[in-house]
XYZ file of C-alpha atoms in Angstrom:
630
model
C 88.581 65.881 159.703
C 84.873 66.422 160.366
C 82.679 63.816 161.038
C 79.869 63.335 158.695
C 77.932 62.457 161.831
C 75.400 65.717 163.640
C 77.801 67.377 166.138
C 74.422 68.460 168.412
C 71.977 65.557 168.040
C 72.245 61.790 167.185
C 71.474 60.360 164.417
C 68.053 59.110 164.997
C 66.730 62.446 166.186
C 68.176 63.666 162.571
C 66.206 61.114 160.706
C 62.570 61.930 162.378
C 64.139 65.614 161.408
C 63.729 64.342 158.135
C 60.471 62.328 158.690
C 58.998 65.272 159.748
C 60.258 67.453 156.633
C 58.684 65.142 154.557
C 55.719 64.616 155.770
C 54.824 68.654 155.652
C 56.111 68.531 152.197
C 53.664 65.711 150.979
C 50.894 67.424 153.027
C 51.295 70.682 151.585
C 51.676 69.419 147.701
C 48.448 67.633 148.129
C 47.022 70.914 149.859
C 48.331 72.906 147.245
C 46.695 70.472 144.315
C 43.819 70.690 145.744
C 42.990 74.397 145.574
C 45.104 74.318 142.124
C 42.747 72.441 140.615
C 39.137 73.861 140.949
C 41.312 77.307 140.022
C 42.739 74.711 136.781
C 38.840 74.303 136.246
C 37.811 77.258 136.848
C 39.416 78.451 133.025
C 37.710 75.720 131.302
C 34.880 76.351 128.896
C 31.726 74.646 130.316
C 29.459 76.245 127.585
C 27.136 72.859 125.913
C 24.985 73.216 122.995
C 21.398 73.603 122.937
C 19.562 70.672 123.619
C 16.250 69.969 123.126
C 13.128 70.028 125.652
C 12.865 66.187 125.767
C 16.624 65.717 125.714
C 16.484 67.646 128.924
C 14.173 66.232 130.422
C 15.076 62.504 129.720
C 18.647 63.198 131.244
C 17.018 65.264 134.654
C 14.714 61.977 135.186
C 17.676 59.325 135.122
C 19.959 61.411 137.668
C 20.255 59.541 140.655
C 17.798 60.880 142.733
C 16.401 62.738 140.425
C 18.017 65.232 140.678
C 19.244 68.038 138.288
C 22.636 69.750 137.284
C 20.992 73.308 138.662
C 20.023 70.849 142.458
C 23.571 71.967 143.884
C 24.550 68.160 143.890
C 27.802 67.016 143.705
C 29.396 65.213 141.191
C 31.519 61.757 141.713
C 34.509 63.917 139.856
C 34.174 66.516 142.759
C 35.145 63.749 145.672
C 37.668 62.042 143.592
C 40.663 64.472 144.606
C 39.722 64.219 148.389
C 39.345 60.840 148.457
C 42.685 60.180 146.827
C 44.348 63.075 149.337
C 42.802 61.074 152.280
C 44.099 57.967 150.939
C 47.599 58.734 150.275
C 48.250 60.414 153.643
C 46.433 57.347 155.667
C 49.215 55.472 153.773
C 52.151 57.001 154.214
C 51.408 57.476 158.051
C 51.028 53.766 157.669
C 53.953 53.273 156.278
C 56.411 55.580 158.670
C 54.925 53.465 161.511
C 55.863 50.118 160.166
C 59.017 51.554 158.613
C 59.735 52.988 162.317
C 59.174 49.961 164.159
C 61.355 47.691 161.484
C 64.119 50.176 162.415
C 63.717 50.277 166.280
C 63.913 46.007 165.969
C 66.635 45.883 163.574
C 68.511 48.939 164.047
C 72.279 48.724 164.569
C 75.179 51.051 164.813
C 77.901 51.402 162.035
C 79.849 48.938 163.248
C 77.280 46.287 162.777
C 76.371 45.513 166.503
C 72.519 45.583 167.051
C 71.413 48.591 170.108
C 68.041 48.323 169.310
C 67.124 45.521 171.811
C 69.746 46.604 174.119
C 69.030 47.969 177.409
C 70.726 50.813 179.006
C 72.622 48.918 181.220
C 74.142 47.006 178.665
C 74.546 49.971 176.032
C 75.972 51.424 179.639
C 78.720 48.493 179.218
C 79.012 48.714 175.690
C 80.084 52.373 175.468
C 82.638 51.993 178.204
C 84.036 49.118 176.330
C 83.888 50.836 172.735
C 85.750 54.341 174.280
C 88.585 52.338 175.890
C 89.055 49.971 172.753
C 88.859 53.353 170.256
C 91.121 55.080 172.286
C 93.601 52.399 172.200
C 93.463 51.964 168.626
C 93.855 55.740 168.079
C 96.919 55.154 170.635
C 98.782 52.741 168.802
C 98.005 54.128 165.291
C 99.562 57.184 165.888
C 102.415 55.677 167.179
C 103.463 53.262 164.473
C 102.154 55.896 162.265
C 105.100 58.266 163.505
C 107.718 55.597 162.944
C 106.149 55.100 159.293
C 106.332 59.050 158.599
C 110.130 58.656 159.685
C 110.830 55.634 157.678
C 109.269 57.224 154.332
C 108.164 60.435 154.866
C 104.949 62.386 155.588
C 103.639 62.266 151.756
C 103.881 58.119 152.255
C 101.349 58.281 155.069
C 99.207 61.358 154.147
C 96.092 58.985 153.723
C 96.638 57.313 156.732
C 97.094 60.564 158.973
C 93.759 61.685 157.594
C 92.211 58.787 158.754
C 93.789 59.051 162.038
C 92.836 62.467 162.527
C 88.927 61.157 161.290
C 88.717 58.994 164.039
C 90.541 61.184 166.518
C 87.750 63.584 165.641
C 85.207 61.039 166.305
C 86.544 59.979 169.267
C 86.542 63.466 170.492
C 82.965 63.608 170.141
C 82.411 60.361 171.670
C 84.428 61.475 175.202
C 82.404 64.743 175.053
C 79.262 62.963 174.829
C 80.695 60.567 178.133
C 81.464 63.283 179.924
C 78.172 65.522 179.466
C 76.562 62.459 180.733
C 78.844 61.732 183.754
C 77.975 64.958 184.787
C 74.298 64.614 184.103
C 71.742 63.649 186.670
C 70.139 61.450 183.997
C 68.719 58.227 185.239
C 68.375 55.899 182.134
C 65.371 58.051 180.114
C 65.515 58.404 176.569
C 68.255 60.926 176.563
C 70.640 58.426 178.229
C 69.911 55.875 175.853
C 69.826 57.886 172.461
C 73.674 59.401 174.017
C 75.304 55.976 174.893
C 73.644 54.735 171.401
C 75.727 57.802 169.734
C 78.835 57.212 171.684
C 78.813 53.332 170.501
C 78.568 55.001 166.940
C 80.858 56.762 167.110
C 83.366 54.982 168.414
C 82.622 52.109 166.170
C 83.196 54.929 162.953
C 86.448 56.041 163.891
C 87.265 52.271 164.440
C 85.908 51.391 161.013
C 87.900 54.263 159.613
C 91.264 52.807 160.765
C 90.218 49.060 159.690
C 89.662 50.698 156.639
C 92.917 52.030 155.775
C 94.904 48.819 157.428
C 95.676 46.772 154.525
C 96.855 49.756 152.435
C 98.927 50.889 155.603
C 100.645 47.328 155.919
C 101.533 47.404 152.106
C 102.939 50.797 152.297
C 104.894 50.206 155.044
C 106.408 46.138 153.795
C 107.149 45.697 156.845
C 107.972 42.362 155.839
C 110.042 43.613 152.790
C 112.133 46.290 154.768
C 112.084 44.302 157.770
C 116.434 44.226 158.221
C 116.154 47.720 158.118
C 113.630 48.355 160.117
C 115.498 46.547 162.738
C 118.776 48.032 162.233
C 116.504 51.426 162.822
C 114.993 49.889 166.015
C 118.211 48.715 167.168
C 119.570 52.215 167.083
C 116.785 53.904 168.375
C 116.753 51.219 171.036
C 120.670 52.044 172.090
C 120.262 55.690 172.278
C 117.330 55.198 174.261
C 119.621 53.436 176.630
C 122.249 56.417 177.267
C 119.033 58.825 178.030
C 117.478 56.128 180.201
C 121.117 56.647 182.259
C 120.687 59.966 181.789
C 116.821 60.080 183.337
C 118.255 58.943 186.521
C 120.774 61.300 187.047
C 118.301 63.900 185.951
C 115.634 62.612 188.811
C 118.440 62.666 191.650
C 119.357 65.980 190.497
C 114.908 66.908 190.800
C 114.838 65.669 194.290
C 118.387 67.412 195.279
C 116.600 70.624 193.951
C 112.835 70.621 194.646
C 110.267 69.514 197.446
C 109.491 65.882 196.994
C 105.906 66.588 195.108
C 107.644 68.265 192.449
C 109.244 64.822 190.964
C 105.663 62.611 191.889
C 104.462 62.942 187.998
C 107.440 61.230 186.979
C 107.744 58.848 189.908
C 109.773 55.653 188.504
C 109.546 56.712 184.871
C 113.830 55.745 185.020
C 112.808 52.333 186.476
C 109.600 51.599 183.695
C 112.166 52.517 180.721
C 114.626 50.035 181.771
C 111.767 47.547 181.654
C 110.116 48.029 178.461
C 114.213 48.116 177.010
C 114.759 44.848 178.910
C 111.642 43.927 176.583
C 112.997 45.540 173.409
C 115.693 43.298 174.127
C 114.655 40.183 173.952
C 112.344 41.156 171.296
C 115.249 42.667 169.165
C 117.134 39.310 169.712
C 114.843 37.126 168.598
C 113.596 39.103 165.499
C 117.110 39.162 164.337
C 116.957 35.172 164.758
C 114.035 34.621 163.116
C 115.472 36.893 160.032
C 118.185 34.299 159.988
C 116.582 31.447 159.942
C 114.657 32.975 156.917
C 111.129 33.741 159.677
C 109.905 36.852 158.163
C 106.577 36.384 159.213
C 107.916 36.049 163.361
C 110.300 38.193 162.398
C 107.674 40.993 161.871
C 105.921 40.569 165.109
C 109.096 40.513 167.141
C 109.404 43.851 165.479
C 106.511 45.728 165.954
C 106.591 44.785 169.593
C 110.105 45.921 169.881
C 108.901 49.399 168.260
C 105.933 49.663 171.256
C 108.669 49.002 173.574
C 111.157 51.549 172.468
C 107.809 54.204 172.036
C 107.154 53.695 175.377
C 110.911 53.917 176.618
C 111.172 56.868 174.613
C 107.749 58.635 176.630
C 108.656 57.511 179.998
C 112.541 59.543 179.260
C 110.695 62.351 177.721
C 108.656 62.879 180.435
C 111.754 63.444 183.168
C 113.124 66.074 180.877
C 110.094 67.543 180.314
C 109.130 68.054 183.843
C 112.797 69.388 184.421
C 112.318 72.220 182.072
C 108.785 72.929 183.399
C 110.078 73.096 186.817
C 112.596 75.464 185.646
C 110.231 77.635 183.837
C 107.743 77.680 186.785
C 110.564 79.018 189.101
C 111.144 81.639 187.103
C 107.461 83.151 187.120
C 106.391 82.375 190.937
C 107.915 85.542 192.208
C 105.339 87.295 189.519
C 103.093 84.837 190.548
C 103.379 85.487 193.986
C 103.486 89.572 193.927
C 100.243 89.321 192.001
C 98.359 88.027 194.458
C 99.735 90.263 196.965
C 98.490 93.307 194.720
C 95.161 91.456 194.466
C 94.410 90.625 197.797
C 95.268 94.193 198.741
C 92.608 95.226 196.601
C 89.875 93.136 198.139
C 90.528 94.280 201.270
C 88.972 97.416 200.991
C 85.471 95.041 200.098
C 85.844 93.572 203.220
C 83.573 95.817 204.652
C 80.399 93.994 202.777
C 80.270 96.803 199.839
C 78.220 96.225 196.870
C 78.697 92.614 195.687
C 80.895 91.182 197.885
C 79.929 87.690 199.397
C 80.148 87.060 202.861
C 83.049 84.823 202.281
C 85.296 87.506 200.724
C 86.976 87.402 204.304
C 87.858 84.072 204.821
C 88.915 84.103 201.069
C 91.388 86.903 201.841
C 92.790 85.481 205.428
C 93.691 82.249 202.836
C 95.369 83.651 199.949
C 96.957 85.628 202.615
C 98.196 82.188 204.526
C 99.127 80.799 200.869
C 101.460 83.658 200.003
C 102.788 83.764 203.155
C 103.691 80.201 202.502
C 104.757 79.892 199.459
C 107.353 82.644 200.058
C 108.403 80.633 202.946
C 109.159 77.825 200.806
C 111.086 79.996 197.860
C 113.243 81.165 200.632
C 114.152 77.828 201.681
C 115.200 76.877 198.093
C 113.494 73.242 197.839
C 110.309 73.633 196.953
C 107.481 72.666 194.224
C 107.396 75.490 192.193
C 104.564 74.054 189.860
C 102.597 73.323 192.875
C 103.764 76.840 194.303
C 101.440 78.691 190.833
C 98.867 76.315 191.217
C 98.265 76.991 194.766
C 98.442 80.365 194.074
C 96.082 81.115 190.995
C 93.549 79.179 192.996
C 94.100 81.224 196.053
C 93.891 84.237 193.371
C 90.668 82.530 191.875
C 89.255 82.252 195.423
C 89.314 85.820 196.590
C 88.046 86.861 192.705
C 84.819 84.781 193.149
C 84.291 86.128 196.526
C 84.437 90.027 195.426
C 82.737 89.243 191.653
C 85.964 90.348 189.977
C 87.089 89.629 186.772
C 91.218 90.779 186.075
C 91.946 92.946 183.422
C 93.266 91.674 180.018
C 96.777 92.890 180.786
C 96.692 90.738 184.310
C 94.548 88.016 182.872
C 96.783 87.391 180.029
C 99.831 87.372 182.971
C 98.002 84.555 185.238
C 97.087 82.541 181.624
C 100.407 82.039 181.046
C 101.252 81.040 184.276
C 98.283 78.473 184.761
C 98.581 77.708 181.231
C 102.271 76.277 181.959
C 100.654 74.200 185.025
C 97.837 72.426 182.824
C 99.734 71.883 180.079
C 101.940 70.037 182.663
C 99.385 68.060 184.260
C 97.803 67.121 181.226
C 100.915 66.057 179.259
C 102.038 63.462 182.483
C 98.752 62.304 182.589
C 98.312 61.200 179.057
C 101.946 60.234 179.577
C 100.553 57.539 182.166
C 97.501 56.581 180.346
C 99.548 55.641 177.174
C 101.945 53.211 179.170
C 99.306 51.689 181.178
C 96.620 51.711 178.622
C 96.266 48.301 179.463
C 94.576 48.761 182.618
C 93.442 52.541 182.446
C 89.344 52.381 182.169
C 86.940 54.844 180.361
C 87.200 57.078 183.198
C 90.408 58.521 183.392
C 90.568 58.840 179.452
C 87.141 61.166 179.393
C 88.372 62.678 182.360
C 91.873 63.696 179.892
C 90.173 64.156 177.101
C 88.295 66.964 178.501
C 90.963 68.206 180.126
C 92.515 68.113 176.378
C 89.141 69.720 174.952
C 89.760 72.888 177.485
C 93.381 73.523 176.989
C 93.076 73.158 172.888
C 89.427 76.041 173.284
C 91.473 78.043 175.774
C 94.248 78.213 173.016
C 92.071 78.632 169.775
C 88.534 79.481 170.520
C 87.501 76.249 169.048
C 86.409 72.596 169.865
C 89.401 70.285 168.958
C 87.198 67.967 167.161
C 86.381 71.035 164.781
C 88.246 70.333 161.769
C 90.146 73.630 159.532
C 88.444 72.706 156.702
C 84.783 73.569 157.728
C 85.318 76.419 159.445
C 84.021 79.437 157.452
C 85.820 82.821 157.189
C 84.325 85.534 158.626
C 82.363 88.103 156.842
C 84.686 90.547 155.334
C 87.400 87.749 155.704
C 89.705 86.724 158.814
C 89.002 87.922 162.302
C 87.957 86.165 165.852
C 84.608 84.506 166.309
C 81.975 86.668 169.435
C 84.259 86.103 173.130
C 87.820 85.224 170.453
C 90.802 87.548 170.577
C 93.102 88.645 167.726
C 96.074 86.847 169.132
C 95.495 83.270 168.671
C 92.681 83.461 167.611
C 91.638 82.346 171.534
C 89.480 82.761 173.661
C 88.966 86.294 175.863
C 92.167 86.135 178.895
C 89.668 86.104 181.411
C 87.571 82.983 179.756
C 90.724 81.573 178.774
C 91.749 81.572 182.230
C 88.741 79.842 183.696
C 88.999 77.083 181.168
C 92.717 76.317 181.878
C 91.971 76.134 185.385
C 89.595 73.693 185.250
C 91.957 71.762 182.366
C 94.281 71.344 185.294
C 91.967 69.870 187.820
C 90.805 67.416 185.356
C 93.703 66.086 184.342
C 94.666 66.108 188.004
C 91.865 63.638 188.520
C 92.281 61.768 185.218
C 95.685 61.007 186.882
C 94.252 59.902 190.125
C 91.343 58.101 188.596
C 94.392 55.936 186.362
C 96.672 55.155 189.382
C 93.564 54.056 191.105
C 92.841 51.443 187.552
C 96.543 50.259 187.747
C 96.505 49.412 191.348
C 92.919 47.396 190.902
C 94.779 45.529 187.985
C 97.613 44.980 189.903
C 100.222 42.373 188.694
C 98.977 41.239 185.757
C 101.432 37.875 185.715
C 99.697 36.578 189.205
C 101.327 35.142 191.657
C 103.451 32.559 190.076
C 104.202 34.089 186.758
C 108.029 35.357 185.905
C 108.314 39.015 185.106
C 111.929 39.080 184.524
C 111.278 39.377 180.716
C 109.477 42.738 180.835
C 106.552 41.105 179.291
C 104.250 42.222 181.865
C 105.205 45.766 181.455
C 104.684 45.356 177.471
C 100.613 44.041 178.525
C 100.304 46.684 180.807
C 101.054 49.565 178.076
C 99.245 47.669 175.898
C 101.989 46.853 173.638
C 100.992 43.320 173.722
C 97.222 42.504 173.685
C 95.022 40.487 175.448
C 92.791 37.595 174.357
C 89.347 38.702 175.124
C 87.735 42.568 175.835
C 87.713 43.575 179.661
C 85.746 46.123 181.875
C 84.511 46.857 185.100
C 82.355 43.641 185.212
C 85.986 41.846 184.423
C 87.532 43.662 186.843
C 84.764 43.450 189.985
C 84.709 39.624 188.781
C 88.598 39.434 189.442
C 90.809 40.957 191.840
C 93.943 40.929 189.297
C 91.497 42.042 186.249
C 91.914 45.763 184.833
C 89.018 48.840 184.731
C 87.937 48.511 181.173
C 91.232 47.585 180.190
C 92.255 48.521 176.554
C 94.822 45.052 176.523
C 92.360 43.449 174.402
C 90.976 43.224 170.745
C 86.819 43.645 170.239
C 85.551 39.936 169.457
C 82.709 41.549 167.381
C 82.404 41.221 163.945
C 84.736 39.611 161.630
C 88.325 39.147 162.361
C 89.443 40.505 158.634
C 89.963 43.834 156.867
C 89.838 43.836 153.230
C 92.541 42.607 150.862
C 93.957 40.406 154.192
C 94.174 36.683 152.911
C 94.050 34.975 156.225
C 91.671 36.228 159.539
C 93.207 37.936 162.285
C 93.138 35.991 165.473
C 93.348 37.320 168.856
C 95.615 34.682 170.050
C 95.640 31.729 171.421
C 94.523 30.023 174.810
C 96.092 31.081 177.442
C 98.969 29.362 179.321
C 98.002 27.313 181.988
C 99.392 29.371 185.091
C 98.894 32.804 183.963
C 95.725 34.897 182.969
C 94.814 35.219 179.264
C 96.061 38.563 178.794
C 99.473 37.155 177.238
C 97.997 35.201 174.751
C 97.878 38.216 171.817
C 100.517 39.462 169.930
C 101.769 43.476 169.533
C 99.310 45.812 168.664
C 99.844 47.693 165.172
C 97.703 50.424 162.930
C 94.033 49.995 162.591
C 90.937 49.604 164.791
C 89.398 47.089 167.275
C 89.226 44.783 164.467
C 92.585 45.091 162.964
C 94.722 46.554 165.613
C 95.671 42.762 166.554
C 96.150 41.244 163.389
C 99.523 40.285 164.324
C 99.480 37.648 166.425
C 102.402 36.655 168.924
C 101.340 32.966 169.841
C 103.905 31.072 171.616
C 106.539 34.090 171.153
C 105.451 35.984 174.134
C 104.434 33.501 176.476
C 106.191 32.743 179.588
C 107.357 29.433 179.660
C 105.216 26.772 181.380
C 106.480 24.810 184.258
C 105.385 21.788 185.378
């Protein structure tokens, strides 16, 4: 869906844009009247009557200064057209300045939160905030969205999957913006502030977006109506889940009886999370089927949609093992390619070695280790346990290495062999990374998400030639209809191999980091129950995957203020603005007070379909709160 927002400028810059467009086009109408109408004059018959010598001579003696029509004078009428020109523009350059300072003191972004007044540090804050918030709110809305589009089918939720993709788009933009600046050596000028201001817009669009469409989602859905069903489909969902969970461990054993120890780190414990967000689906399931008994729909409906986050999250963590299984298997079975490759390459840049035209000095050293890498990696494949994900990513960058050093670019027929190969290893690294960020959204910051995102943005231009935030709908055929865009192949319509291959390479280093960046988050949240806090219940899993949300919105400042606080955690609902969406009779509350022993990040209920300011509207209460001990 494309955003009605500038894709290479924010807004502001847009509207002096149009300032400036109307100022030349008052200036040049009054230009243009102005030598129009002497020319307008110029056809009009000044021919008088004879007059008389007297006549004449009375009307020459009471001109002002005596002076006659055949003087050269000029009339009054002749300054009347200046003057007015003169005026008008003194006016309206009086009016864009007041109008321009009203807007700089009153301005505010679309979700109604004042930036004018703002200074970068806290816009700095604000955007940080806004990203993780939007990003968990795109989260969860897809995922109750997909249990929706099973319940009733995709025509049900059409509306609401074009809202999702809207704000997806939006959000898209916003992470691009982030990262530009990360990498920018900008120090808080006007070009920091006018991209944080954008980012806060548009994050706080895609939000309104899904706040929009949350009351029409919740009465499509009747969750409240179909709510035994809805359980009986949990419940099921929620017992097969619990075969494959069995399953995932076997299928782990049988990873580390097979492979080098690195080759099973993505997955790391992903059979030990699953039983704990099921141990929560459990007690959720329980009691919703208690409260439907004793005639609770309303707590009934909670206990649901928490039980649904839980099973979602079961269901990802499983995924992921036999995901990473088959990619292990697939990766196997193109090393020895891989591998012989290289060998043909780096016997090729041997014969540079001897400093001919355009090699660097380094071309050595860059042979001597994709030489050592080759050498080692076959070591390993002879052993039989080895990494062989790790094996092609060690080796295209070996590959890349000695290709920088000589300023050689492969061939489409070997380019298009290595994009496969490192295709297979980003698409790996990015799908367990958004894997993690999903189930620990409540304490992943704004880091690792841009960090994915781009990663995302990469893969998706490496694939298609195009930005994924580019919606189908705008893009315009070519002249003499289909065919690639300038640098585009036929096939795919993606990107040249070669470019292709650069892009997928650096997908897979940033979603490398995303993942290191996110482990480094969850350890700084650490256990969210504290010290004294039960965790038997697999309620502290459900906050840390965001499944349940907090009481109050969290970032770095939280988390440098407290040792157990997350990195612009997403466990939390914005507290600005109203707490309603339209056609919702009662306000949405974030929960209330904390207990006394624990931190206030169990005092929310599940999150469900909308944005920052809907997303919570379900409130747990007392339903997901430890009990407190004297």
């Amino acid at each position: 869906m494309t955003s009605p927002l500038s894709r290479s400028r924010s807004r502001r810059a847009s509207s002096h844009i149009a300032m400036r467009l109307a100022h030349g086009m008052s200036g040049g109408l009054m230009a243009v009247g102005w030598l129009v109408l002497p020319m307008e004059m110029a056809g009009v018959d000044h021919s008088v009557p004879p007059i008389r010598a007297e006549q004449f001579v009375a009307a020459s003696s009471s001109a002002p200064g005596g002076a006659t029509p055949d003087d050269g004078g000029t009339s009054t009428g002749d300054l009347v057209l200046p003057v007015v020109a003169v005026a008008a523009a003194g006016l309206l350059a009086v009016y864009t300045h007041v109008r321009r300072q009203r807007r700089m003191r009153t301005r505010t972004t679309p979700g109604g939160v004042s930036v004018g007044a703002a200074s970068v540090g806290e816009l700095e804050a604000r955007a940080r905030r806004s990203l993780v918030e939007t990003d968990d709110s795109v989260r969860t809305s897809a995922e109750e969205l997909r249990a929706v589009a099973a319940q009733l089918g995709d025509v049900a939720v059409r509306p609401f999957r074009a809202a999702l993709e809207y704000a997806e788009s939006e959000l898209a933009a916003a992470f691009r913006l982030r990262h530009r600046l990360d990498d920018s050596v900008a120090g808080g000028g006007t070009d920091t502030r006018e991209t944080l201001e954008e980012i806060v817009a548009r994050c706080a669009e895609a939000g309104r977006r899904l706040d929009a469409e949350a009351a029409a989602f919740d009465q499509t859905r009747s969750l409240e109506r179909h709510a035994p069903a809805v359980l009986e489909q949990t419940e099921a969902r929620f017992r097969e889940l619990t075969v494959r969970a069995s399953a995932a461990d076997t299928t782990l054993a049988g990873l580390h009886e097979r492979y080098a120890p690195s080759a099973a780190v993505p997955v790391a414990g992903h059979a030990e999370q699953a039983k704990d967000r099921l141990v929560f689906a459990t007690g959720s399931l329980n009691r919703a089927r208690q409260a439907l008994d004793r005639g609770e729909t309303e707590w009934a409906v909670v206990l649901l949609r928490a039980a649904e986050g839980a099973v979602d999250q079961a269901a990802a963590f499983v995924d992921g093992v036999a995901r990473l299984a088959a990619e292990l298997a697939a990766a196997a079975e193109r090393l020895p390619a891989a591998v012989a490759g290289a060998e043909t390459g780096l016997a090729a840049a041997r014969g540079r070695t001897d400093g001919g035209a355009g090699a660097r000095a380094d071309l050595p050293g860059r042979i001597a280790r994709g030489e050592a890498v080759v050498a080692e990696v076959r070591r390993e494949m002879s052993t039989g346990v080895y990494d062989p994900i790790g094996a092609l990513r060690r080796i295209e960058q070996a590959h890349a290495g000695v290709d920088a050093a000589r300023h050689h670019e492969p061939d489409d027929d070997e380019a298009l062999a290595r994009l496969d190969r490192s295709r297979l290893t980003a698409r790996s690294a990015t799908a367990a990374t958004s894997d993690y960020v999903t189930t620990h959204r409540g304490a992943v910051g704004y880091e690792a998400r841009t960090l994915l995102a781009e990663a995302v943005r990469r893969l998706h231009r490496a694939d298609t030639g195009w930005e994924p935030d580019e919606a189908a709908a705008t893009r315009q055929p070519r002249e003499g209809g289909a065919g690639p865009e300038v640098g585009a192949v036929e096939a795919g319509w993606g990107l040249v191999p070669v470019v292709g291959l650069g892009e997928v390479r650096e997908a897979d280093a940033l979603a490398r980091r995303a993942r290191q960046v996110a482990e480094r988050d969850v350890r700084a949240y650490g256990n969210p129950y504290g010290a004294e806090a039960p965790a038997v219940d697999g309620t502290g899993g459900a906050v840390l995957g965001g499944i349940l949300l907090g009481g109050s919105a969290r970032h770095d400042d939280a988390r440098r203020a407290s040792p157990h606080g997350p990195a612009n955690s997403g466990g939390a609902t914005s507290t600005d603005g109203p707490a309603t969406y339209p056609g919702s009779p009662a306000a949405y509350p974030s929960g209330p007070a904390a207990y006394p022993s624990g931190p206030a990040a169990y005092s929310g209920g599940p999150a469900s379909f909308g944005g920052p300011r809907t997303r919570g509207r379900r409130d747990g209460g007392e339903l997901f709160r430890p009990p407190v001990t004297d």
